[in-house]
mmCIF file of N, CA and C in Angstrom:
data_model
loop_
_atom_site.group_PDB
_atom_site.id
_atom_site.type_symbol
_atom_site.label_atom_id
_atom_site.label_comp_id
_atom_site.label_asym_id
_atom_site.label_seq_id
_atom_site.Cartn_x
_atom_site.Cartn_y
_atom_site.Cartn_z
ATOM 1 N N ALA A 1 0.824 -1.191 0.000
ATOM 2 C CA ALA A 1 0.000 0.000 0.000
ATOM 3 C C ALA A 1 0.868 1.255 0.000
ATOM 4 N N LEU A 2 1.927 1.231 0.764
ATOM 5 C CA LEU A 2 2.804 2.409 0.786
ATOM 6 C C LEU A 2 3.482 2.614 -0.561
ATOM 7 N N GLU A 3 3.834 1.521 -1.202
ATOM 8 C CA GLU A 3 4.464 1.615 -2.520
ATOM 9 C C GLU A 3 3.505 2.248 -3.523
ATOM 10 N N ALA A 4 2.252 1.842 -3.504
ATOM 11 C CA ALA A 4 1.260 2.380 -4.431
ATOM 12 C C ALA A 4 1.033 3.866 -4.183
ATOM 13 N N ASN A 5 0.939 4.262 -2.911
ATOM 14 C CA ASN A 5 0.761 5.682 -2.603
ATOM 15 C C ASN A 5 1.990 6.489 -2.994
ATOM 16 N N SER A 6 3.168 5.914 -2.831
ATOM 17 C CA SER A 6 4.397 6.606 -3.227
ATOM 18 C C SER A 6 4.425 6.846 -4.728
ATOM 19 N N TYR A 7 4.047 5.831 -5.497
ATOM 20 C CA TYR A 7 3.999 5.991 -6.947
ATOM 21 C C TYR A 7 2.993 7.062 -7.355
ATOM 22 N N LEU A 8 1.867 7.110 -6.658
ATOM 23 C CA LEU A 8 0.857 8.115 -6.981
ATOM 24 C C LEU A 8 1.364 9.516 -6.643
ATOM 25 N N GLY A 9 2.095 9.652 -5.564
ATOM 26 C CA GLY A 9 2.689 10.941 -5.209
ATOM 27 C C GLY A 9 3.719 11.386 -6.228
ATOM 28 N N ILE A 10 4.560 10.463 -6.671
ATOM 29 C CA ILE A 10 5.547 10.781 -7.709
ATOM 30 C C ILE A 10 4.832 11.201 -8.986
ATOM 31 N N ALA A 11 3.753 10.498 -9.317
ATOM 32 C CA ALA A 11 2.982 10.824 -10.517
ATOM 33 C C ALA A 11 2.412 12.237 -10.431
ATOM 34 N N MET A 12 1.889 12.607 -9.258
ATOM 35 C CA MET A 12 1.335 13.949 -9.107
ATOM 36 C C MET A 12 2.406 15.013 -9.330
ATOM 37 N N LEU A 13 3.576 14.790 -8.757
ATOM 38 C CA LEU A 13 4.663 15.760 -8.943
ATOM 39 C C LEU A 13 5.076 15.874 -10.408
ATOM 40 N N LEU A 14 5.168 14.737 -11.079
ATOM 41 C CA LEU A 14 5.558 14.756 -12.485
ATOM 42 C C LEU A 14 4.488 15.419 -13.351
ATOM 43 N N LEU A 15 3.227 15.185 -13.045
ATOM 44 C CA LEU A 15 2.159 15.807 -13.824
ATOM 45 C C LEU A 15 2.115 17.315 -13.602
ATOM 46 N N ILE A 16 2.408 17.754 -12.384
ATOM 47 C CA ILE A 16 2.470 19.192 -12.104
ATOM 48 C C ILE A 16 3.600 19.828 -12.902
ATOM 49 N N GLN A 17 4.691 19.092 -13.077
ATOM 50 C CA GLN A 17 5.831 19.583 -13.849
ATOM 51 C C GLN A 17 5.622 19.428 -15.354
ATOM 52 N N LYS A 18 4.437 18.979 -15.745
ATOM 53 C CA LYS A 18 4.051 18.777 -17.144
ATOM 54 C C LYS A 18 4.866 17.685 -17.839
ATOM 55 N N ASN A 19 5.310 16.725 -17.073
ATOM 56 C CA ASN A 19 5.993 15.563 -17.614
ATOM 57 C C ASN A 19 4.959 14.434 -17.685
ATOM 58 N N PHE A 20 4.133 14.494 -18.741
ATOM 59 C CA PHE A 20 2.948 13.653 -18.823
ATOM 60 C C PHE A 20 3.259 12.174 -19.032
ATOM 61 N N ILE A 21 4.278 11.859 -19.785
ATOM 62 C CA ILE A 21 4.583 10.457 -20.065
ATOM 63 C C ILE A 21 5.038 9.744 -18.794
ATOM 64 N N LYS A 22 5.999 10.320 -18.090
ATOM 65 C CA LYS A 22 6.465 9.709 -16.847
ATOM 66 C C LYS A 22 5.366 9.719 -15.794
ATOM 67 N N GLY A 23 4.575 10.788 -15.754
ATOM 68 C CA GLY A 23 3.466 10.860 -14.807
ATOM 69 C C GLY A 23 2.466 9.749 -15.053
ATOM 70 N N ALA A 24 2.110 9.528 -16.307
ATOM 71 C CA ALA A 24 1.163 8.458 -16.656
ATOM 72 C C ALA A 24 1.750 7.095 -16.307
ATOM 73 N N TYR A 25 3.058 6.945 -16.519
ATOM 74 C CA TYR A 25 3.715 5.682 -16.182
ATOM 75 C C TYR A 25 3.575 5.381 -14.691
ATOM 76 N N TYR A 26 3.825 6.378 -13.846
ATOM 77 C CA TYR A 26 3.746 6.157 -12.408
ATOM 78 C C TYR A 26 2.308 6.014 -11.916
ATOM 79 N N VAL A 27 1.367 6.663 -12.579
ATOM 80 C CA VAL A 27 -0.036 6.457 -12.220
ATOM 81 C C VAL A 27 -0.425 5.015 -12.526
ATOM 82 N N ARG A 28 -0.003 4.525 -13.676
ATOM 83 C CA ARG A 28 -0.311 3.134 -14.029
ATOM 84 C C ARG A 28 0.367 2.157 -13.060
ATOM 85 N N LYS A 29 1.603 2.476 -12.691
ATOM 86 C CA LYS A 29 2.322 1.621 -11.753
ATOM 87 C C LYS A 29 1.610 1.592 -10.391
ATOM 88 N N SER A 30 1.100 2.733 -9.972
ATOM 89 C CA SER A 30 0.338 2.804 -8.736
ATOM 90 C C SER A 30 -0.924 1.968 -8.834
ATOM 91 N N TRP A 31 -1.618 2.076 -9.967
ATOM 92 C CA TRP A 31 -2.850 1.304 -10.134
ATOM 93 C C TRP A 31 -2.572 -0.194 -10.109
ATOM 94 N N LYS A 32 -1.492 -0.619 -10.746
ATOM 95 C CA LYS A 32 -1.170 -2.047 -10.768
ATOM 96 C C LYS A 32 -0.872 -2.556 -9.356
ATOM 97 N N CYS A 33 -0.241 -1.744 -8.519
ATOM 98 C CA CYS A 33 -0.003 -2.139 -7.125
ATOM 99 C C CYS A 33 -1.323 -2.303 -6.386
ATOM 100 N N TRP A 34 -2.235 -1.334 -6.541
ATOM 101 C CA TRP A 34 -3.530 -1.434 -5.865
ATOM 102 C C TRP A 34 -4.340 -2.602 -6.398
ATOM 103 N N GLU A 35 -4.273 -2.801 -7.702
ATOM 104 C CA GLU A 35 -5.017 -3.898 -8.313
ATOM 105 C C GLU A 35 -4.546 -5.254 -7.772
ATOM 106 N N SER A 36 -3.237 -5.445 -7.709
ATOM 107 C CA SER A 36 -2.717 -6.723 -7.213
ATOM 108 C C SER A 36 -2.992 -6.890 -5.724
ATOM 109 N N THR A 37 -2.910 -5.816 -4.952
ATOM 110 C CA THR A 37 -3.222 -5.889 -3.525
ATOM 111 C C THR A 37 -4.681 -6.274 -3.310
ATOM 112 N N ASN A 38 -5.571 -5.653 -4.079
ATOM 113 C CA ASN A 38 -6.994 -5.964 -3.959
ATOM 114 C C ASN A 38 -7.281 -7.409 -4.375
ATOM 115 N N LYS A 39 -6.615 -7.868 -5.426
ATOM 116 C CA LYS A 39 -6.806 -9.243 -5.896
ATOM 117 C C LYS A 39 -6.343 -10.255 -4.834
ATOM 118 N N ILE A 40 -5.194 -10.000 -4.238
ATOM 119 C CA ILE A 40 -4.676 -10.892 -3.191
ATOM 120 C C ILE A 40 -5.616 -10.894 -1.990
ATOM 121 N N LEU A 41 -6.128 -9.733 -1.615
ATOM 122 C CA LEU A 41 -7.060 -9.657 -0.498
ATOM 123 C C LEU A 41 -8.325 -10.460 -0.788
ATOM 124 N N MET A 42 -8.836 -10.357 -1.996
ATOM 125 C CA MET A 42 -10.035 -11.112 -2.361
ATOM 126 C C MET A 42 -9.772 -12.622 -2.347
ATOM 127 N N GLU A 43 -8.603 -13.042 -2.808
ATOM 128 C CA GLU A 43 -8.260 -14.465 -2.789
ATOM 129 C C GLU A 43 -8.143 -14.989 -1.362
ATOM 130 N N ILE A 44 -7.532 -14.201 -0.499
ATOM 131 C CA ILE A 44 -7.386 -14.611 0.894
ATOM 132 C C ILE A 44 -8.752 -14.702 1.565
ATOM 133 N N THR A 45 -9.597 -13.710 1.308
ATOM 134 C CA THR A 45 -10.930 -13.697 1.899
ATOM 135 C C THR A 45 -11.779 -14.853 1.399
ATOM 136 N N SER A 46 -11.688 -15.140 0.090
ATOM 137 C CA SER A 46 -12.485 -16.241 -0.459
ATOM 138 C C SER A 46 -11.990 -17.605 0.021
ATOM 139 N N ALA A 47 -10.735 -17.676 0.459
ATOM 140 C CA ALA A 47 -10.200 -18.936 0.995
ATOM 141 C C ALA A 47 -10.649 -19.179 2.429
ATOM 142 N N GLY A 48 -11.345 -18.189 2.995
ATOM 143 C CA GLY A 48 -11.866 -18.355 4.346
ATOM 144 C C GLY A 48 -10.947 -17.860 5.439
ATOM 145 N N VAL A 49 -9.859 -17.228 5.088
ATOM 146 C CA VAL A 49 -8.932 -16.694 6.087
ATOM 147 C C VAL A 49 -9.465 -15.349 6.572
ATOM 148 N N HIS A 50 -9.456 -15.159 7.882
ATOM 149 C CA HIS A 50 -9.936 -13.894 8.448
ATOM 150 C C HIS A 50 -8.888 -12.801 8.227
ATOM 151 N N VAL A 51 -9.328 -11.703 7.676
ATOM 152 C CA VAL A 51 -8.465 -10.536 7.466
ATOM 153 C C VAL A 51 -9.019 -9.415 8.333
ATOM 154 N N SER A 52 -8.144 -8.704 9.009
ATOM 155 C CA SER A 52 -8.613 -7.645 9.905
ATOM 156 C C SER A 52 -9.336 -6.551 9.120
ATOM 157 N N GLU A 53 -10.251 -5.908 9.807
ATOM 158 C CA GLU A 53 -11.013 -4.831 9.177
ATOM 159 C C GLU A 53 -10.116 -3.663 8.808
ATOM 160 N N ALA A 54 -9.031 -3.469 9.549
ATOM 161 C CA ALA A 54 -8.103 -2.379 9.250
ATOM 162 C C ALA A 54 -7.440 -2.589 7.888
ATOM 163 N N VAL A 55 -7.062 -3.824 7.595
ATOM 164 C CA VAL A 55 -6.429 -4.124 6.302
ATOM 165 C C VAL A 55 -7.439 -3.962 5.173
ATOM 166 N N GLU A 56 -8.644 -4.487 5.384
ATOM 167 C CA GLU A 56 -9.680 -4.333 4.364
ATOM 168 C C GLU A 56 -9.987 -2.860 4.123
ATOM 169 N N GLY A 57 -10.040 -2.081 5.196
ATOM 170 C CA GLY A 57 -10.296 -0.650 5.073
ATOM 171 C C GLY A 57 -9.178 0.071 4.346
ATOM 172 N N LEU A 58 -7.941 -0.316 4.630
ATOM 173 C CA LEU A 58 -6.797 0.308 3.964
ATOM 174 C C LEU A 58 -6.848 0.073 2.458
ATOM 175 N N VAL A 59 -7.131 -1.148 2.059
ATOM 176 C CA VAL A 59 -7.186 -1.462 0.631
ATOM 177 C C VAL A 59 -8.362 -0.739 -0.025
ATOM 178 N N ALA A 60 -9.515 -0.735 0.628
ATOM 179 C CA ALA A 60 -10.677 -0.038 0.069
ATOM 180 C C ALA A 60 -10.409 1.455 -0.045
ATOM 181 N N PHE A 61 -9.768 2.037 0.964
ATOM 182 C CA PHE A 61 -9.433 3.455 0.919
ATOM 183 C C PHE A 61 -8.447 3.745 -0.204
ATOM 184 N N GLY A 62 -7.437 2.900 -0.352
ATOM 185 C CA GLY A 62 -6.431 3.120 -1.395
ATOM 186 C C GLY A 62 -7.016 3.056 -2.791
ATOM 187 N N VAL A 63 -7.843 2.059 -3.043
ATOM 188 C CA VAL A 63 -8.475 1.936 -4.364
ATOM 189 C C VAL A 63 -9.419 3.114 -4.593
ATOM 190 N N GLY A 64 -10.178 3.488 -3.577
ATOM 191 C CA GLY A 64 -11.086 4.626 -3.696
ATOM 192 C C GLY A 64 -10.350 5.930 -3.916
ATOM 193 N N PHE A 65 -9.230 6.124 -3.203
ATOM 194 C CA PHE A 65 -8.435 7.332 -3.389
ATOM 195 C C PHE A 65 -7.872 7.398 -4.792
ATOM 196 N N PHE A 66 -7.471 6.254 -5.328
ATOM 197 C CA PHE A 66 -6.954 6.222 -6.685
ATOM 198 C C PHE A 66 -8.038 6.668 -7.668
ATOM 199 N N PHE A 67 -9.253 6.142 -7.507
ATOM 200 C CA PHE A 67 -10.350 6.545 -8.386
ATOM 201 C C PHE A 67 -10.662 8.030 -8.219
ATOM 202 N N PHE A 68 -10.574 8.534 -6.985
ATOM 203 C CA PHE A 68 -10.777 9.960 -6.747
ATOM 204 C C PHE A 68 -9.723 10.777 -7.477
ATOM 205 N N PHE A 69 -8.474 10.341 -7.410
ATOM 206 C CA PHE A 69 -7.392 11.038 -8.097
ATOM 207 C C PHE A 69 -7.653 11.090 -9.605
ATOM 208 N N ILE A 70 -8.080 9.987 -10.179
ATOM 209 C CA ILE A 70 -8.363 9.936 -11.612
ATOM 210 C C ILE A 70 -9.525 10.865 -11.966
ATOM 211 N N SER A 71 -10.507 10.973 -11.079
ATOM 212 C CA SER A 71 -11.656 11.834 -11.370
ATOM 213 C C SER A 71 -11.284 13.313 -11.371
ATOM 214 N N LEU A 72 -10.159 13.655 -10.771
ATOM 215 C CA LEU A 72 -9.723 15.055 -10.724
ATOM 216 C C LEU A 72 -8.935 15.486 -11.956
ATOM 217 N N VAL A 73 -8.665 14.573 -12.856
ATOM 218 C CA VAL A 73 -7.890 14.906 -14.051
ATOM 219 C C VAL A 73 -8.726 15.854 -14.921
ATOM 220 N N PRO A 74 -8.158 17.018 -15.292
ATOM 221 C CA PRO A 74 -8.909 17.960 -16.121
ATOM 222 C C PRO A 74 -9.223 17.386 -17.501
ATOM 223 N N ALA A 75 -10.209 17.976 -18.138
ATOM 224 C CA ALA A 75 -10.683 17.468 -19.432
ATOM 225 C C ALA A 75 -9.583 17.477 -20.492
ATOM 226 N N HIS A 76 -8.711 18.486 -20.466
ATOM 227 C CA HIS A 76 -7.674 18.566 -21.496
ATOM 228 C C HIS A 76 -6.550 17.541 -21.283
ATOM 229 N N LEU A 77 -6.571 16.841 -20.159
ATOM 230 C CA LEU A 77 -5.566 15.807 -19.898
ATOM 231 C C LEU A 77 -6.177 14.406 -19.865
ATOM 232 N N GLN A 78 -7.349 14.258 -20.445
ATOM 233 C CA GLN A 78 -8.022 12.959 -20.433
ATOM 234 C C GLN A 78 -7.233 11.881 -21.176
ATOM 235 N N PHE A 79 -6.341 12.282 -22.065
ATOM 236 C CA PHE A 79 -5.549 11.287 -22.785
ATOM 237 C C PHE A 79 -4.676 10.489 -21.810
ATOM 238 N N ILE A 80 -4.329 11.072 -20.684
ATOM 239 C CA ILE A 80 -3.540 10.346 -19.681
ATOM 240 C C ILE A 80 -4.354 9.184 -19.128
ATOM 241 N N VAL A 81 -5.617 9.440 -18.862
ATOM 242 C CA VAL A 81 -6.492 8.377 -18.349
ATOM 243 C C VAL A 81 -6.632 7.274 -19.394
ATOM 244 N N LYS A 82 -6.704 7.649 -20.656
ATOM 245 C CA LYS A 82 -6.822 6.652 -21.721
ATOM 246 C C LYS A 82 -5.535 5.843 -21.860
ATOM 247 N N LEU A 83 -4.389 6.456 -21.567
ATOM 248 C CA LEU A 83 -3.121 5.729 -21.589
ATOM 249 C C LEU A 83 -3.093 4.639 -20.519
ATOM 250 N N LEU A 84 -3.791 4.892 -19.424
ATOM 251 C CA LEU A 84 -3.793 3.948 -18.312
ATOM 252 C C LEU A 84 -4.580 2.682 -18.630
ATOM 253 N N GLY A 85 -5.549 2.813 -19.498
ATOM 254 C CA GLY A 85 -6.331 1.647 -19.908
ATOM 255 C C GLY A 85 -7.493 1.326 -19.054
#
């Protein structure tokens, strides 16, 4: 989770500096970290292993924050979101 947030922070700095390619790269890297974390959490939960509510909350918050960050992208920079896939 910390790695994903770090990548998102780096992406924000790069996008502010108008370095769109590297910024998009780090946004995608952040998303892939959250995606894999969420997938692992779902696999663990479906296997019947108890996961603390704090961990579930952290992952839900991280994925939600990522979606919030994407929703803040201005209209003229929508191509970055399309690069992410």
